Every structure is written in structure tokens, then in C-alpha cells.
Short mmCIF file of C-alpha atoms in Angstrom, two decimals:
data_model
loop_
_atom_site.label_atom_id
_atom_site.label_comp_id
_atom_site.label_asym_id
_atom_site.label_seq_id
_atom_site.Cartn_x
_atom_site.Cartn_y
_atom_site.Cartn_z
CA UNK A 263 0.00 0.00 0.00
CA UNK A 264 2.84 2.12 0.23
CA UNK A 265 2.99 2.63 -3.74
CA UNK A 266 2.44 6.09 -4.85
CA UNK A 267 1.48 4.83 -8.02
CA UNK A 268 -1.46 2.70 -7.14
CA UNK A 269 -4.39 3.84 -9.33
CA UNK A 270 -7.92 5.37 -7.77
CA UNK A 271 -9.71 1.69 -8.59
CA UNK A 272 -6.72 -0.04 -7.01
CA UNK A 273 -7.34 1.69 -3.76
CA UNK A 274 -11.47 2.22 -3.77
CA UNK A 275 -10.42 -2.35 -4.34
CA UNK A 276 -8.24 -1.90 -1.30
CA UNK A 277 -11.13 0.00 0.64
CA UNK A 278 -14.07 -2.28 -0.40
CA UNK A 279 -11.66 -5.59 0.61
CA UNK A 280 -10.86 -3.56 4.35
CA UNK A 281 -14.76 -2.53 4.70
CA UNK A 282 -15.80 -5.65 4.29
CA UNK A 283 -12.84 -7.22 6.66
CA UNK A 284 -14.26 -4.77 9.38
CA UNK A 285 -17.70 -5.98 9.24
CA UNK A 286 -16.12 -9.37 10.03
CA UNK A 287 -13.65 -8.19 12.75
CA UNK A 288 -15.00 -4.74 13.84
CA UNK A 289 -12.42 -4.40 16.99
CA UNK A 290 -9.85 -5.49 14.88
CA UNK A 291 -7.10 -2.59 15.72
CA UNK A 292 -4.84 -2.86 12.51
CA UNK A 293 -7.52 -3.36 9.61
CA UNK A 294 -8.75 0.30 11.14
CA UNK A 295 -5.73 1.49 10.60
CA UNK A 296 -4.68 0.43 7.20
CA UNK A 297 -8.03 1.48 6.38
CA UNK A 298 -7.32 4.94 7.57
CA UNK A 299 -4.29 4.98 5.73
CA UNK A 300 -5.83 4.04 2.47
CA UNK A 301 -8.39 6.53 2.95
CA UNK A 302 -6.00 9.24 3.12
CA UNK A 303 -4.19 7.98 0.55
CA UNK A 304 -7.40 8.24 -1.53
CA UNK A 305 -8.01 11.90 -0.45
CA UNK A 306 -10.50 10.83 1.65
CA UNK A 307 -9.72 12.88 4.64
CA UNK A 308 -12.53 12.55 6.70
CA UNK A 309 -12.87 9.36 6.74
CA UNK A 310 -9.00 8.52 7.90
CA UNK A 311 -9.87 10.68 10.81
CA UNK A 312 -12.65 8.54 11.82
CA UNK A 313 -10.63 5.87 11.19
CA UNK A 314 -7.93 6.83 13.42
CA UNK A 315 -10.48 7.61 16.61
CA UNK A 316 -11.90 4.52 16.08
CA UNK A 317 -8.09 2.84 16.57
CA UNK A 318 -7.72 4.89 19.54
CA UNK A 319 -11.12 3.69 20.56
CA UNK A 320 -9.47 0.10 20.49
CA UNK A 321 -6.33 1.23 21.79
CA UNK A 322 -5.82 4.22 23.77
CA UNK A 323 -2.17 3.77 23.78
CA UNK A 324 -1.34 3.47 19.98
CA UNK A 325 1.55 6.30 19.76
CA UNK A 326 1.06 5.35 15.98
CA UNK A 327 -2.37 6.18 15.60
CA UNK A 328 -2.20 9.66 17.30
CA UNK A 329 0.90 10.67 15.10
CA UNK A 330 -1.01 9.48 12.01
CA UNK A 331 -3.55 11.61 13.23
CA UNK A 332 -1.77 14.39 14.63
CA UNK A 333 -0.26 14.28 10.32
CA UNK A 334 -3.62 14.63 8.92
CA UNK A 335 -4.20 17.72 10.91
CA UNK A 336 -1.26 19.32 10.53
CA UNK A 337 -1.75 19.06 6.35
CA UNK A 338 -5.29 20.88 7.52
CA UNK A 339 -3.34 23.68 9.35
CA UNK A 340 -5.24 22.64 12.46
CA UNK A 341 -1.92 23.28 14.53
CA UNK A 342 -3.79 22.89 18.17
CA UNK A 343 -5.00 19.23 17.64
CA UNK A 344 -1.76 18.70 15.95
CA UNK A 345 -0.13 19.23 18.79
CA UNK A 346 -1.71 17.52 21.10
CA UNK A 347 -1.97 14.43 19.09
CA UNK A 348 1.98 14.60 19.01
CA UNK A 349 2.37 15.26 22.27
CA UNK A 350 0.17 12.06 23.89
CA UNK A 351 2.07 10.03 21.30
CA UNK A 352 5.50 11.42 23.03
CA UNK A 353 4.17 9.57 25.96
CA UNK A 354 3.01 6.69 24.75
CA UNK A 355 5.93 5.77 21.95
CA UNK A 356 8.31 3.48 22.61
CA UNK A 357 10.95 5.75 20.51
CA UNK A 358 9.11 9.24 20.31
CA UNK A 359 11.74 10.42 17.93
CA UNK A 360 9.21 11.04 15.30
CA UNK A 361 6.57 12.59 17.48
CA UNK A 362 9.44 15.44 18.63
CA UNK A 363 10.05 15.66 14.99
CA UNK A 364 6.55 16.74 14.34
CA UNK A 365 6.36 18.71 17.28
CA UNK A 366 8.87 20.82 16.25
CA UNK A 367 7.36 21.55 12.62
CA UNK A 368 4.21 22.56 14.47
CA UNK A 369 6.19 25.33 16.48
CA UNK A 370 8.36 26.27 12.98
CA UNK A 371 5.08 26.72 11.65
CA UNK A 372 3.87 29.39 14.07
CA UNK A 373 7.76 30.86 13.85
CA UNK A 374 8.16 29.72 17.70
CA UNK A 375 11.41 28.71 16.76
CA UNK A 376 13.67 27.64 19.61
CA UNK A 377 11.09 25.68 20.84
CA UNK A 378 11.19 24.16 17.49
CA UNK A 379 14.85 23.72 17.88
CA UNK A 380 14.25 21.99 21.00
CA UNK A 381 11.87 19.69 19.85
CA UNK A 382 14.17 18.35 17.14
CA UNK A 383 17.20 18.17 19.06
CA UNK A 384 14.73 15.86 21.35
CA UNK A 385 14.00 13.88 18.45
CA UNK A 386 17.93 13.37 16.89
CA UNK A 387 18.64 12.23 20.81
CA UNK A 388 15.92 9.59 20.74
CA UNK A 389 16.60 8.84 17.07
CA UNK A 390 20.03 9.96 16.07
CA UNK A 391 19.80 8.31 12.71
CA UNK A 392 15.68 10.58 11.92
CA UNK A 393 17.61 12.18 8.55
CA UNK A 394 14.42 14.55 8.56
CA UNK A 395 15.15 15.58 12.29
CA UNK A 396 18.98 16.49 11.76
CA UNK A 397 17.55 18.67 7.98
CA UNK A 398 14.64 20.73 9.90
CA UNK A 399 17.01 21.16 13.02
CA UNK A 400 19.60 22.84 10.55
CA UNK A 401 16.78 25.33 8.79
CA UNK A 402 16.21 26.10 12.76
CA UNK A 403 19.47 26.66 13.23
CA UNK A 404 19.55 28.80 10.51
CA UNK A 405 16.84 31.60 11.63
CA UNK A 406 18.54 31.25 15.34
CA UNK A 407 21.94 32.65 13.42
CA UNK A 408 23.75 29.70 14.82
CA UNK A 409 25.32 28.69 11.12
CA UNK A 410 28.30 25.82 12.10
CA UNK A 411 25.36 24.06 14.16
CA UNK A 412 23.05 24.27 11.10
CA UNK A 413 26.04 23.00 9.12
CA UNK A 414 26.89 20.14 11.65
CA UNK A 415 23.13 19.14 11.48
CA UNK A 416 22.86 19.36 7.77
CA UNK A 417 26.00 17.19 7.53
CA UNK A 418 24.25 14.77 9.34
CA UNK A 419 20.95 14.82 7.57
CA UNK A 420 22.99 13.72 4.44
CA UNK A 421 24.71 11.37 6.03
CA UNK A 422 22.02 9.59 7.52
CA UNK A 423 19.72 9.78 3.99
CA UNK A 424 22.02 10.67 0.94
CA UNK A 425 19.09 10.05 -1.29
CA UNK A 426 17.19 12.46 0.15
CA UNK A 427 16.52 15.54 -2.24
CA UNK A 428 15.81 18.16 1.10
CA UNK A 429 18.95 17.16 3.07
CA UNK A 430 20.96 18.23 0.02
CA UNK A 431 19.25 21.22 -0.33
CA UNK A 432 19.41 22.44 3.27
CA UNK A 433 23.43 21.09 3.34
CA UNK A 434 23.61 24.08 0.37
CA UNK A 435 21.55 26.67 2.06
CA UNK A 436 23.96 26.24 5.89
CA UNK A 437 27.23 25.74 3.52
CA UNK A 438 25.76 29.15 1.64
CA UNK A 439 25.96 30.88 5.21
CA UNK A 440 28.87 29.79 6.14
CA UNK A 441 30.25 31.04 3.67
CA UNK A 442 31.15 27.91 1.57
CA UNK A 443 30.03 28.68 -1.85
CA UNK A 444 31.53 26.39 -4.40
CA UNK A 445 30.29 23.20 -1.77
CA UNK A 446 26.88 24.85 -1.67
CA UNK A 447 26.54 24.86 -5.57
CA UNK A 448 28.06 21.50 -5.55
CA UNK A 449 25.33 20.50 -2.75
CA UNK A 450 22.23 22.38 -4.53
CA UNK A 451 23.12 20.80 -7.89
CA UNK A 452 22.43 17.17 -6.52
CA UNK A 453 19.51 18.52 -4.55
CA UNK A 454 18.10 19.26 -8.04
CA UNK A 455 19.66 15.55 -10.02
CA UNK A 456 17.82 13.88 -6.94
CA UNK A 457 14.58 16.03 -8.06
CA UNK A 458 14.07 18.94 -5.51
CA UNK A 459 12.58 22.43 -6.70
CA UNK A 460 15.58 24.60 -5.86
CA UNK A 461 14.21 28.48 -4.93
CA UNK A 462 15.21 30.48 -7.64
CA UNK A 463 16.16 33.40 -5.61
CA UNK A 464 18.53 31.30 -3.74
CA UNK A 465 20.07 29.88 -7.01
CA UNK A 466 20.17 33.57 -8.19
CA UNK A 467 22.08 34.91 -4.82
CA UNK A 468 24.30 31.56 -4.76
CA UNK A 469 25.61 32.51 -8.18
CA UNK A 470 26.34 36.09 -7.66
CA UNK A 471 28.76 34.49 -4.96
CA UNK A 472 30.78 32.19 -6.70
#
């Protein structure tokens, strides 16, 4: 289910097959939540949300459930239930590296950032390896001024995902302020080979640099 190419009558298949499992098995915890999941996938939003309060209906204590649904209502800008979805599931997760790491896109969002900064350096403590941690943590460091500890964190963002288009991108942006030019352009041009929409005004102010 985790194809992105999966056609709209592969996944209303996928939903009709899950409906019909929960009729059979209506407390059954993870045919909720697959169902959920396909639902969103399908764009139907609504519906994934139900699906995830009825999981947590099942199982109060599924840290997965409430940062699936914490997700959902972060894409809807509802930053409040966001947040507290993410932080329950900080109690409840075995690792909460993830739940930190969404934590502190909720506060970059409302430009609280060194709580945001906070929040991820949580999450590359619990998770050391969360590439997506270690990238946000250096575009935090960033607006805080402090450019070698963006750098250090962008470093590690690569490192832990090299295939990752954003890690290279944010590796340019903290080599740009530190004044490392040609290994920014160098850094930005594979950001763009691996497929990430470069800013153009960066490009434009990288260039005048070099």
C-alpha cells in the first residue's frame, strides 16, 4: 500500500476488501488502521480521521495512531490538535523520535522557533539516525543565526539519507551561510539531479557568490 502509483480503482479495491474485513472483525485494531491509511491515501480525509479515533477507541495507547492523526491535521493547518496528538504520542511511543520531529514543525510553523529547535534536538537524541530531524534542526538553526550548528546538522541529515533531495538542499543553504560557496553549488546541484525544486532566488544569490 505504500505505492504512490497505485491507481484510484486499485485503492477504492483496497477499501471495499478492508470494509468488508471490518464488518467481520469490527475491533480489529490494525484493519482500522490500514483502512485509515488508504483513505488518506485516496483523499479521503474525513474518513481517515474517523478511522484513526476509532483505533484509539481500540487502543488508547497506539503512539502510531495519534501521530497518524496528529499528520492529517497538521496538512489541515489545524496546529492545536496537531499538537496535542503529538504530544500524547510522546508519551506513549516506545521511541518518540518522530513525534518530537513533528512537534517541532508545528512550532516552525507558528515561527516559535527555539522551541522548534528543541523539539528536534529531542528527536535526533531519541533517534540519532531521523535524517528529517537532523535537515529541519539545521533550517532552525539557521533563523537562530547559529550557522556551524546548522552545518553540523545538515552534515548529518545527508549522512544519515544521501538520497534524500531536502537534506541536500538544506546542506547548500547552511554551507551558503557559512560562507562555503563552491560546496553549496556542488550540494544544490544534486539537490536538483535527486529532483528537488531549488528556490530560484537562492540559485540567483548563490551565483552572484561564486
Amino acid at each position: 500500500m505504500s505505492d504512490d502509483t497505485q491507481r484510484p480503482a486499485d485503492l477504492n479495491q483496497v477499501i471495499a476488501e478492508l470494509e468488508e474485513k471490518i464488518k467481520e472483525l469490527p475491533n480489529n485494531f490494525v484493519a482500522h488502521h490500514h483502512l485509515a491509511m488508504v483513505y488518506h491515501k485516496a483523499g479521503r480525509t474525513s474518513d481517515a480521521i474517523n478511522e484513526l479515533k476509532r483505533c484509539l477507541e481500540i487502543d488508547d495507547a497506539s503512539a502510531e495512531a495519534l501521530i497518524n492523526l496528529g499528520a492529517i491535521y497538521f496538512e489541515q493547518g489545524k496546529l492545536d490538535e496537531s499538537l496535542e496528538a503529538n504530544k500524547k504520542a510522546v508519551t506513549l511511543a516506545v521511541n518518540p523520535a518522530q513525534a518530537h520531529c513533528n512537534i517541532g514543525l508545528i512550532h516552525q510553523q507558528r515561527g516559535e522557533n527555539d522551541k522548534a529547535i528543541d523539539s528536534y534536538t529531542k528527536a535526533t537524541i531519541n533517534d540519532p539516525k531521523l535524517a528529517f530531524a537532523w535537515i529541519n534542526l539545521a533550517a532552525a538553526k539557521i533563523g537562530a543565526g547559529d550557522f556551524a550548528e546548522a552545518l553540523d546538522a545538515a552534515k548529518k541529515g545527508v549522512e544519515h539519507d544521501p538520497d534524500f533531495p531536502m537534506a541536500h538542499n538544506n546542506l547548500a543553504v547552511a554551507l551558503f551561510y557559512n560562507e562555503e560557496y563552491q560546496a553549496a553549488e556542488k550540494s544544490l546541484k544534486k539537490a536538483e539531479e535527486l529532483g528537488y525544486q531549488v528556490e530560484p532566488m537562492f540559485k540567483k544569490v548563490l551565483a552572484e557568490k561564486l
